[in-house]
PDB file of N, CA, C and O in Angstrom:
ATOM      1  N   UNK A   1      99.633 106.125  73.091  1.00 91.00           N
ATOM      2  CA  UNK A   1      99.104 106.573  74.373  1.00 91.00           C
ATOM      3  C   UNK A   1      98.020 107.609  74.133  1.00 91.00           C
ATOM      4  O   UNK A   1      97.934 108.162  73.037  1.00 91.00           O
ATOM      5  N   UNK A   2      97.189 107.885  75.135  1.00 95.00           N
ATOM      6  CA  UNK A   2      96.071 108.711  74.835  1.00 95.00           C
ATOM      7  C   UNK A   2      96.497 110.153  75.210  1.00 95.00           C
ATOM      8  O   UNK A   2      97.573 110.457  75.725  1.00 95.00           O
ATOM      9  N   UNK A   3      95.562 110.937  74.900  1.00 93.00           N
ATOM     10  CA  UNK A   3      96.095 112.663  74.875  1.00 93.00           C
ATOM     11  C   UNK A   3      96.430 112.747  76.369  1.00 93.00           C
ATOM     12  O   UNK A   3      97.488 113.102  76.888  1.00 93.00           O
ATOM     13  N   UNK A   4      95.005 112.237  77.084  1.00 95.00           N
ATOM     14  CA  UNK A   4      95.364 112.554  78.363  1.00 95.00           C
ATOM     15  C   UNK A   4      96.855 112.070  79.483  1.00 95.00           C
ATOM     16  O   UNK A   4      97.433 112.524  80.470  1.00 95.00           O
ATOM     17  N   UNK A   5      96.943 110.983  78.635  1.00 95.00           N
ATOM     18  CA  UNK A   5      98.739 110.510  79.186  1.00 95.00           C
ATOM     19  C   UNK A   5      99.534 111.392  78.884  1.00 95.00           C
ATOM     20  O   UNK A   5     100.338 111.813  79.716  1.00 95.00           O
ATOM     21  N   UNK A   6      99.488 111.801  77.791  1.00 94.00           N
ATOM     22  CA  UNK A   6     100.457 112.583  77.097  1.00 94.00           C
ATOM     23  C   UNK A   6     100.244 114.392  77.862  1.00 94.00           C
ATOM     24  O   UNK A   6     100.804 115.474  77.686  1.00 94.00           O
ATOM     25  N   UNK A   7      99.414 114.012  78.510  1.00 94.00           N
ATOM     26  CA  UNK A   7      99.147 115.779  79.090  1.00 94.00           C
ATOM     27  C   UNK A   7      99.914 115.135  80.643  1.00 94.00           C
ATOM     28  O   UNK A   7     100.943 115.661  81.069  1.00 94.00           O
ATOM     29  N   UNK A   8      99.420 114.258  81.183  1.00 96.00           N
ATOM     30  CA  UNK A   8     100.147 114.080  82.521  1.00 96.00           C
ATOM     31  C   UNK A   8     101.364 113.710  82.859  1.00 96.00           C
ATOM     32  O   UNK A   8     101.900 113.971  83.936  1.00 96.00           O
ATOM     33  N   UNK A   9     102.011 112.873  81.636  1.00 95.00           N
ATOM     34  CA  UNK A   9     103.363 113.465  81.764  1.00 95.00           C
ATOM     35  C   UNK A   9     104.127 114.911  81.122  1.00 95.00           C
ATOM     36  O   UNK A   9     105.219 115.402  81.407  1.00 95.00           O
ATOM     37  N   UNK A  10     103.273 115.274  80.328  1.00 94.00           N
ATOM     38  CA  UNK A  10     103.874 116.810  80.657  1.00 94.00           C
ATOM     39  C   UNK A  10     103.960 117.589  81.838  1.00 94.00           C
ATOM     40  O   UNK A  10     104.964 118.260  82.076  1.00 94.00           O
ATOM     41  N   UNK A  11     102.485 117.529  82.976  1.00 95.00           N
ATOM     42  CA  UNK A  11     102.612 118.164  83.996  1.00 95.00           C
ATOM     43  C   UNK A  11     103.381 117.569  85.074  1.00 95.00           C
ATOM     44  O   UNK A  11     103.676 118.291  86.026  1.00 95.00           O
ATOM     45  N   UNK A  12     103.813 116.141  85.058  1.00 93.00           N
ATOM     46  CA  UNK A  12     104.471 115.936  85.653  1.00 93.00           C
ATOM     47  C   UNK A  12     106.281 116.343  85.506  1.00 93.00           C
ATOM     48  O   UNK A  12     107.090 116.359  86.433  1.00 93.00           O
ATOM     49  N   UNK A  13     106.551 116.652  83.999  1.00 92.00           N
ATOM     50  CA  UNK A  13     107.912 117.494  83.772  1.00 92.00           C
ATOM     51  C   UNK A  13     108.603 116.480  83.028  1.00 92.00           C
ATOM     52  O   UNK A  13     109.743 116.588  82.575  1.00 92.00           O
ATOM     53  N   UNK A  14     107.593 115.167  82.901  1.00 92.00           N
ATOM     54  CA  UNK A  14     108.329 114.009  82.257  1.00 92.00           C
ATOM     55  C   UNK A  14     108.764 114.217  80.417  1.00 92.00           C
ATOM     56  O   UNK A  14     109.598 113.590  79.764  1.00 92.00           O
ATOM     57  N   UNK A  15     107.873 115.285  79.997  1.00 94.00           N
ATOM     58  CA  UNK A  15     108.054 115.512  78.690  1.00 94.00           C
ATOM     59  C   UNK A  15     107.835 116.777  78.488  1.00 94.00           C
ATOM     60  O   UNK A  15     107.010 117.446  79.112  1.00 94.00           O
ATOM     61  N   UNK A  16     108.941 117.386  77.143  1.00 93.00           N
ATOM     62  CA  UNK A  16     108.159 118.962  77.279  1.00 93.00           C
ATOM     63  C   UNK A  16     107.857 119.524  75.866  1.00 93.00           C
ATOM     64  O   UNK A  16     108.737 120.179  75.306  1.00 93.00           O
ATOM     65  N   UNK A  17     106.555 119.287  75.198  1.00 94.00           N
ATOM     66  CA  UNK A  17     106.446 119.567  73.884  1.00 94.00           C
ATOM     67  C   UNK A  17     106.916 120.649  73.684  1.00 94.00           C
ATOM     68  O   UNK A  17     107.514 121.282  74.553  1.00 94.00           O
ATOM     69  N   UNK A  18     106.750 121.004  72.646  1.00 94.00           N
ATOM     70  CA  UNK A  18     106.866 122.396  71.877  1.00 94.00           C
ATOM     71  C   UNK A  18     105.149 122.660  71.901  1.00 94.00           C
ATOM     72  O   UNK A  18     104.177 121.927  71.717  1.00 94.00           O
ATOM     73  N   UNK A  19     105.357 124.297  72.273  1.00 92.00           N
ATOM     74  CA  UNK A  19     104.057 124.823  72.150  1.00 92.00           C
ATOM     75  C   UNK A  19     103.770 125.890  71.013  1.00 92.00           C
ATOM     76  O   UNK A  19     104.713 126.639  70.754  1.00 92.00           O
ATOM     77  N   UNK A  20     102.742 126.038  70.389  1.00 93.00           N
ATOM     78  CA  UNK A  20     102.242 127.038  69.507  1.00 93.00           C
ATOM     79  C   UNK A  20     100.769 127.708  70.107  1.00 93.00           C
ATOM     80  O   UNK A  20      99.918 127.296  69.318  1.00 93.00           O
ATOM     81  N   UNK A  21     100.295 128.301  70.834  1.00 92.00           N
ATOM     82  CA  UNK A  21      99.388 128.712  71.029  1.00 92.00           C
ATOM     83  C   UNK A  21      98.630 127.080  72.199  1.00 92.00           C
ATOM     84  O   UNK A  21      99.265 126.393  72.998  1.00 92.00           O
ATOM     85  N   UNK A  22      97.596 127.007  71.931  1.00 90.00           N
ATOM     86  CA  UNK A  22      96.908 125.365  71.653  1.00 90.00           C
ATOM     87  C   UNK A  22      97.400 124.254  72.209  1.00 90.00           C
ATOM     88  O   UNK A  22      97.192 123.586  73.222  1.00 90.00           O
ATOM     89  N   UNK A  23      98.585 124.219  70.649  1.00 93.00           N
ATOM     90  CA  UNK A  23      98.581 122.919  69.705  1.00 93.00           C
ATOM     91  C   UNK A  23     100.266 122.378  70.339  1.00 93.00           C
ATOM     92  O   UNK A  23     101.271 123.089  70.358  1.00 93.00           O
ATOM     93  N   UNK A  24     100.185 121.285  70.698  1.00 93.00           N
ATOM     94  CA  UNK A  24     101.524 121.122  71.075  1.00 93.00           C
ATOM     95  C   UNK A  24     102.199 119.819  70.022  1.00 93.00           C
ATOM     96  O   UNK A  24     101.529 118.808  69.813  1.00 93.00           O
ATOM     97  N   UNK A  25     103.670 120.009  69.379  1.00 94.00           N
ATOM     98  CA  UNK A  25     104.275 119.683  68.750  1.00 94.00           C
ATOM     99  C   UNK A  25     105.417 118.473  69.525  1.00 94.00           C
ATOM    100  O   UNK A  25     106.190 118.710  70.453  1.00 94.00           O
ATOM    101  N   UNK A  26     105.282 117.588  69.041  1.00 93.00           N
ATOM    102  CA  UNK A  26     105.956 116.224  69.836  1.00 93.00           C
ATOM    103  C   UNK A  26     107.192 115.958  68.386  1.00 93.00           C
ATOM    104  O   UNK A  26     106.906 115.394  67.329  1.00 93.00           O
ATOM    105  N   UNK A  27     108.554 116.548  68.754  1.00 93.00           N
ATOM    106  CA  UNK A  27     109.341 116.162  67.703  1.00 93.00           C
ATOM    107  C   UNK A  27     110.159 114.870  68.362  1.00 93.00           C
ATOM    108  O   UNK A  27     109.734 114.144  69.261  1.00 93.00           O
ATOM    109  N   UNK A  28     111.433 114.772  67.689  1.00 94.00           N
ATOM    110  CA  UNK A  28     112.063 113.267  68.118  1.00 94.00           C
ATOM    111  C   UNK A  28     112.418 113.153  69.745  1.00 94.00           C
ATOM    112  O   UNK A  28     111.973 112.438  70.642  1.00 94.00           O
ATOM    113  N   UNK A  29     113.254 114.018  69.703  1.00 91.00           N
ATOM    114  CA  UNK A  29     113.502 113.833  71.508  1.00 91.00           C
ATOM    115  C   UNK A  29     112.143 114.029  72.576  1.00 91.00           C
ATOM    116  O   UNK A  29     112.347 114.383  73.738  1.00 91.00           O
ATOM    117  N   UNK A  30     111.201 113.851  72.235  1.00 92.00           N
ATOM    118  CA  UNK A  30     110.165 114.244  73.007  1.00 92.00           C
ATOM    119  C   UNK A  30     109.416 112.864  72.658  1.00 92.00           C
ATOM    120  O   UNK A  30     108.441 112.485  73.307  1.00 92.00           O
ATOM    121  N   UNK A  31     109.927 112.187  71.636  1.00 93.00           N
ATOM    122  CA  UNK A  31     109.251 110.891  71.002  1.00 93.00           C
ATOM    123  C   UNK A  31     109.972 109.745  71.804  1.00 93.00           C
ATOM    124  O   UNK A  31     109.442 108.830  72.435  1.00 93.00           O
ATOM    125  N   UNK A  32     111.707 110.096  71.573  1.00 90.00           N
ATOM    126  CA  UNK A  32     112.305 109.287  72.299  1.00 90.00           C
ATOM    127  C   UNK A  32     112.084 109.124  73.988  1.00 90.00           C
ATOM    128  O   UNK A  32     111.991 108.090  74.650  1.00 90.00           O
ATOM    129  N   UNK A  33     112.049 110.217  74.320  1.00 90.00           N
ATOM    130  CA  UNK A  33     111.639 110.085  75.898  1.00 90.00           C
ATOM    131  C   UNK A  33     110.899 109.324  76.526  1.00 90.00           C
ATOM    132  O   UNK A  33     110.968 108.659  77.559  1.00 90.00           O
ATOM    133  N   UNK A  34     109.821 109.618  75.359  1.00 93.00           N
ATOM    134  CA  UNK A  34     107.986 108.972  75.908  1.00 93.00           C
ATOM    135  C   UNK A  34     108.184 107.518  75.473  1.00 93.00           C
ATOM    136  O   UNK A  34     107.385 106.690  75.911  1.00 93.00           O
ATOM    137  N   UNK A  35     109.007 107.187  74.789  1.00 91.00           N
ATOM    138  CA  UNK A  35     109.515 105.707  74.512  1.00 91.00           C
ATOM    139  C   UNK A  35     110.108 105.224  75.642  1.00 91.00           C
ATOM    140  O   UNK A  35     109.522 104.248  76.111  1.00 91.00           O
ATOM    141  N   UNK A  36     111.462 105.730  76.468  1.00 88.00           N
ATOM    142  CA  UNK A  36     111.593 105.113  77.475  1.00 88.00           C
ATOM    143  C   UNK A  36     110.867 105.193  78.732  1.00 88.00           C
ATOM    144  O   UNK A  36     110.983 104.445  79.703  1.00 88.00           O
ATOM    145  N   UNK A  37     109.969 106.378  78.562  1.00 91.00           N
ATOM    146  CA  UNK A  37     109.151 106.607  79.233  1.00 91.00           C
ATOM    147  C   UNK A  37     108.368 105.084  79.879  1.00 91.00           C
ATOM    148  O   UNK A  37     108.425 104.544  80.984  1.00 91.00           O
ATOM    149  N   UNK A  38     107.787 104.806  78.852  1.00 93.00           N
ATOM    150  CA  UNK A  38     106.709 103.359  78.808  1.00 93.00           C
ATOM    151  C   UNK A  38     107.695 102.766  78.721  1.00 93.00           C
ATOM    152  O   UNK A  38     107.803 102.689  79.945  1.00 93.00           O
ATOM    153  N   UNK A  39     108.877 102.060  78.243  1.00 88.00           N
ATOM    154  CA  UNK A  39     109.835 101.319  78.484  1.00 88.00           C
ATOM    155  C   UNK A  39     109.677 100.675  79.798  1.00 88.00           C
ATOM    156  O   UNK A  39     109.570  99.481  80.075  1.00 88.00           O
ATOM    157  N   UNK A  40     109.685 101.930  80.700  1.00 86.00           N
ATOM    158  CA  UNK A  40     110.006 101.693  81.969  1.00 86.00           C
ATOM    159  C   UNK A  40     109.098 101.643  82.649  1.00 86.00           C
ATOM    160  O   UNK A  40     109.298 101.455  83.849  1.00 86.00           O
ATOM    161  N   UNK A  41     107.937 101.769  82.224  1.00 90.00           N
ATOM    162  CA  UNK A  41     106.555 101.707  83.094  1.00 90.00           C
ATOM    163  C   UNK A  41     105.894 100.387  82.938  1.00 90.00           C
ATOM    164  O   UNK A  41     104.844 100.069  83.497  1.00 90.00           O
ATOM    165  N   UNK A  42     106.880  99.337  81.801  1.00 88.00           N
ATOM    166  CA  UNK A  42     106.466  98.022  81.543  1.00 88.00           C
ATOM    167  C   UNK A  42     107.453  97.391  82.409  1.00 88.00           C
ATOM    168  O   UNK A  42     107.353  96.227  82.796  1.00 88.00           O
ATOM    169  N   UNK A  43     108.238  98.040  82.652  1.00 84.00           N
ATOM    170  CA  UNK A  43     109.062  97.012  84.192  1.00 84.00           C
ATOM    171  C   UNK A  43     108.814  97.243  84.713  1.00 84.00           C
ATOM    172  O   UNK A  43     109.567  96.832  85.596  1.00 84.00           O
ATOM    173  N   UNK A  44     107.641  98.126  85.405  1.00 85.00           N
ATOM    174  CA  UNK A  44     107.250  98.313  86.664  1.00 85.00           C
ATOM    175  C   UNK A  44     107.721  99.625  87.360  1.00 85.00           C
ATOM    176  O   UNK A  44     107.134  99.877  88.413  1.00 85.00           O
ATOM    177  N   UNK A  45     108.714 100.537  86.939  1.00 86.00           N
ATOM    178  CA  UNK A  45     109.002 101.321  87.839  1.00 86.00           C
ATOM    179  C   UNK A  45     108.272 102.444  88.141  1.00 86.00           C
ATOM    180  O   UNK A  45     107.523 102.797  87.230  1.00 86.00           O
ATOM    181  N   UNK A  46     108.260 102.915  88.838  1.00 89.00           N
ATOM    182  CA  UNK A  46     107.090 104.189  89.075  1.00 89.00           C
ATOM    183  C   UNK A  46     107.636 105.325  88.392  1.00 89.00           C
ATOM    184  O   UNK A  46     108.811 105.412  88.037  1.00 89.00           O
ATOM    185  N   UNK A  47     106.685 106.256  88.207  1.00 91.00           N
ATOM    186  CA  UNK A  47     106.651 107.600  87.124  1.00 91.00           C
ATOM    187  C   UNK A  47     107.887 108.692  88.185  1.00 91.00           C
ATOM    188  O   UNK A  47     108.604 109.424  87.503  1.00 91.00           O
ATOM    189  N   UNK A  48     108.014 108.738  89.171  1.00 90.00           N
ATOM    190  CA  UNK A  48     109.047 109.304  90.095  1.00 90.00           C
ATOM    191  C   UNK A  48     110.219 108.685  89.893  1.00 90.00           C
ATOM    192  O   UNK A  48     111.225 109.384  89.776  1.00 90.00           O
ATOM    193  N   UNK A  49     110.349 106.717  89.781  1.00 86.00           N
ATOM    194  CA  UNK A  49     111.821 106.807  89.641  1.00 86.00           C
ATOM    195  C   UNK A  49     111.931 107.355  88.720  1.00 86.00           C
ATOM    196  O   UNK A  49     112.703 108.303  88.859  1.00 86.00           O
ATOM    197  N   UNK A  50     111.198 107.174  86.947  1.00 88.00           N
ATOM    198  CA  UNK A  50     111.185 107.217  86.112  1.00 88.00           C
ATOM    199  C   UNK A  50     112.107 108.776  85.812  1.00 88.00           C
ATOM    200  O   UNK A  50     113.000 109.034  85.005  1.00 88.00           O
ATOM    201  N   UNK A  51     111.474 109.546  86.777  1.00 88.00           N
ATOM    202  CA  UNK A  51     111.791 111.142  86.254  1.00 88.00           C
ATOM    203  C   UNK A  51     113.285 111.276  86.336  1.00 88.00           C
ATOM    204  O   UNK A  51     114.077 111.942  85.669  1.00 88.00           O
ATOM    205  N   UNK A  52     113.499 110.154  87.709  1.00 84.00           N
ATOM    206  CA  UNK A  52     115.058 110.344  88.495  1.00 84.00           C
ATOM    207  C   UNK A  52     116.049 109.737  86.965  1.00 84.00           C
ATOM    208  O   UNK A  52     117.044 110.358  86.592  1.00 84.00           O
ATOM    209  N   UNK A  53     115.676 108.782  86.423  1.00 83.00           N
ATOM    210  CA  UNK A  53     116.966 108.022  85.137  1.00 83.00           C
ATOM    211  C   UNK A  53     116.573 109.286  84.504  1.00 83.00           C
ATOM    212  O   UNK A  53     117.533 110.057  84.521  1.00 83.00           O
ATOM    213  N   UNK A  54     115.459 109.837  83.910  1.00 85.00           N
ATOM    214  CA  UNK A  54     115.661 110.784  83.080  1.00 85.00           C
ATOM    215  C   UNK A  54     116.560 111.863  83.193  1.00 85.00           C
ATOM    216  O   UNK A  54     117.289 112.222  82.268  1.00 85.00           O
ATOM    217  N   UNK A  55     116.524 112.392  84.316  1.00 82.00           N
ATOM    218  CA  UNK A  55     117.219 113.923  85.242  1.00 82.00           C
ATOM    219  C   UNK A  55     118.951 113.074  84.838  1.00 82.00           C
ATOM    220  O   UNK A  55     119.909 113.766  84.494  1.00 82.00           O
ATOM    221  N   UNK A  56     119.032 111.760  84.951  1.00 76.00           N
ATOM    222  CA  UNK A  56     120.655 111.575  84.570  1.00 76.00           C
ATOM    223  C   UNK A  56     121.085 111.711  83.346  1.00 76.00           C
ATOM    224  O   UNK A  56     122.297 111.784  83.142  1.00 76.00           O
ATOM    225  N   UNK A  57     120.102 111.774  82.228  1.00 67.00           N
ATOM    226  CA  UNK A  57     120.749 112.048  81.429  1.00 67.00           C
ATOM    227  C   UNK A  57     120.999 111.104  80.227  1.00 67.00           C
ATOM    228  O   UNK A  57     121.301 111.505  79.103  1.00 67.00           O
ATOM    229  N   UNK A  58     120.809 109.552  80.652  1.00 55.00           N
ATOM    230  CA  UNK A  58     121.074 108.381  80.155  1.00 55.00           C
ATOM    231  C   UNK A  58     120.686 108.192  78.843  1.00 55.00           C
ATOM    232  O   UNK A  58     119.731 108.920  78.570  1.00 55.00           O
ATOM    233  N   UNK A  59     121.062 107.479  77.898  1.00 57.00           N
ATOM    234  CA  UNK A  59     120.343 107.188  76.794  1.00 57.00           C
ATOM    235  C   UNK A  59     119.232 106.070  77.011  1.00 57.00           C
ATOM    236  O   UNK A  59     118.002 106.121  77.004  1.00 57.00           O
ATOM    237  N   UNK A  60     119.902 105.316  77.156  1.00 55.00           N
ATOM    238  CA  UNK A  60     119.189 104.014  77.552  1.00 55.00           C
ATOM    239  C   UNK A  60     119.239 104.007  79.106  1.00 55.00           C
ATOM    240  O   UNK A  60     120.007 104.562  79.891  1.00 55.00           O
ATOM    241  N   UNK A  61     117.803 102.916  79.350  1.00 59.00           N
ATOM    242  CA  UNK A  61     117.465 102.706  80.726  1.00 59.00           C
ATOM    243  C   UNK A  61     118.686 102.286  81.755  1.00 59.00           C
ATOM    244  O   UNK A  61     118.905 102.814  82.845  1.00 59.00           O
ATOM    245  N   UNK A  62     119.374 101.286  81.190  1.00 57.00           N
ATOM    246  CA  UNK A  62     120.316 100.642  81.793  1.00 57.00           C
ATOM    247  C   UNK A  62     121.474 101.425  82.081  1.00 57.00           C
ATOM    248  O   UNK A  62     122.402 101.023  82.782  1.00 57.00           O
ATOM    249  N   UNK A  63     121.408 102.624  81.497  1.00 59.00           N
ATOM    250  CA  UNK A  63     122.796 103.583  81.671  1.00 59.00           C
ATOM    251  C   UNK A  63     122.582 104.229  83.356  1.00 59.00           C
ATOM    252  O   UNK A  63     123.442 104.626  84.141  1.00 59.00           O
ATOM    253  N   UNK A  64     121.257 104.151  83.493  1.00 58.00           N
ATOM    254  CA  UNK A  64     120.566 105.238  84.755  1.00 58.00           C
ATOM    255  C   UNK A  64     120.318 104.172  85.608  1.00 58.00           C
ATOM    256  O   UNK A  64     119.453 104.446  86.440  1.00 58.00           O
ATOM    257  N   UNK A  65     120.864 102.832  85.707  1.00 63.00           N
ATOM    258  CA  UNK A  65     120.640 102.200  86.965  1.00 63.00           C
ATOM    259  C   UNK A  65     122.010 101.108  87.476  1.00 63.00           C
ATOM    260  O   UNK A  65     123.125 100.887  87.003  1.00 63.00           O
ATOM    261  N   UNK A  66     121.283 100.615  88.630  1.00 63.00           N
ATOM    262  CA  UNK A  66     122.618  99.981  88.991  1.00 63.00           C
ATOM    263  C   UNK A  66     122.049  98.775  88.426  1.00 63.00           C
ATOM    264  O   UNK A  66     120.860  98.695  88.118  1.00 63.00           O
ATOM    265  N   UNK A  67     123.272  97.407  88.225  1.00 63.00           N
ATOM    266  CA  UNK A  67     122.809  96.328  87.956  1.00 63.00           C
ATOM    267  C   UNK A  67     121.825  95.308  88.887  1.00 63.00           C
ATOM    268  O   UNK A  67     120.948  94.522  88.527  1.00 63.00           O
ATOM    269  N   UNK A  68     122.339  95.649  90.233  1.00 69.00           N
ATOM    270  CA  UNK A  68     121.372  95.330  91.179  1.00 69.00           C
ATOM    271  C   UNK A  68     119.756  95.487  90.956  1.00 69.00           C
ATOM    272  O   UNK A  68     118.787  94.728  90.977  1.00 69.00           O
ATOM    273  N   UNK A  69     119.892  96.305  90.823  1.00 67.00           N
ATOM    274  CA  UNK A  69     118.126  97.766  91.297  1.00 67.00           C
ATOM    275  C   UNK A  69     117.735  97.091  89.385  1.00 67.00           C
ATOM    276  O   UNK A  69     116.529  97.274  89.221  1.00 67.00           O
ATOM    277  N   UNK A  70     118.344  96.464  88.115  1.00 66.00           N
ATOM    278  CA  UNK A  70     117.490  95.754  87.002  1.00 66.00           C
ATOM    279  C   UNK A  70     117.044  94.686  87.617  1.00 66.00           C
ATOM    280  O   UNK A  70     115.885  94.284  87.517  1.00 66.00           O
ATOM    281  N   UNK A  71     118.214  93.983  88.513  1.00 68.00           N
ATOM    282  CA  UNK A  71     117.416  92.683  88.484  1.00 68.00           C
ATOM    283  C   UNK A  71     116.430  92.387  89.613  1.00 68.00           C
ATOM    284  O   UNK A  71     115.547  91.530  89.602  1.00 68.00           O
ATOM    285  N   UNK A  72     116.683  93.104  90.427  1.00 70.00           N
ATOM    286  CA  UNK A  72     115.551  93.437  91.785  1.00 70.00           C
ATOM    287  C   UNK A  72     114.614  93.670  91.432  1.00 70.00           C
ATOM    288  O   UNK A  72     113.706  93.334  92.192  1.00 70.00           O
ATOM    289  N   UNK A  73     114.165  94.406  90.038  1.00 66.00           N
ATOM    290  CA  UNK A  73     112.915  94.798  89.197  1.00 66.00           C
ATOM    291  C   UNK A  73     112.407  93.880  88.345  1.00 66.00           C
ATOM    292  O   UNK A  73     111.177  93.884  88.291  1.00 66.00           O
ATOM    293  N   UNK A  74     112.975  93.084  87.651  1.00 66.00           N
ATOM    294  CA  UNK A  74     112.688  92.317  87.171  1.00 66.00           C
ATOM    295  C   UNK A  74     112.304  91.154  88.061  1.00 66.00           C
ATOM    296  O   UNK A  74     111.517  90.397  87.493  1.00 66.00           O
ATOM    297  N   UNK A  75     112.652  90.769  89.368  1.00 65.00           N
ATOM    298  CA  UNK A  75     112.443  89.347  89.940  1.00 65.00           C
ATOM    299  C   UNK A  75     110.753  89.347  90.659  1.00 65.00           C
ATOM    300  O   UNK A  75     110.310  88.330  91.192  1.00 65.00           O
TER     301      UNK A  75
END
């Protein structure tokens, strides 16, 4: 993804590097995120639900939804 993605989901709260001055530091959980991040932006869901599975906590996408609301997305 480009810097500037990577800056707008920070301001949106979707990711939260590590900062040093500058320079911001993207370790694993900040890697993993931005993975399901786009995960989920290739099924279509918007960057708001997106924030809502995150705020649960889930590992995986499927932990943060109902079975309904996958296949309603997918059809």
């Amino acid at each position: 993804v480009s810097l500037r993605t990577l800056r707008f989901y920070e301001d949106r709260g979707l990711i939260s590097p590590l900062r040093h001055g500058h320079t911001r530091f993207y370790g694993e959980e900040c890697r993993q995120r931005l993975e399901r991040i786009l995960r989920a932006k290739k099924l279509g869901f918007t960057l708001s639900r997106i924030q809502r599975m995150l705020q649960k906590g889930a590992g995986a996408l499927t932990e943060a939804l109902a079975p309904g609301e996958i296949v309603a997305q997918l059809s």
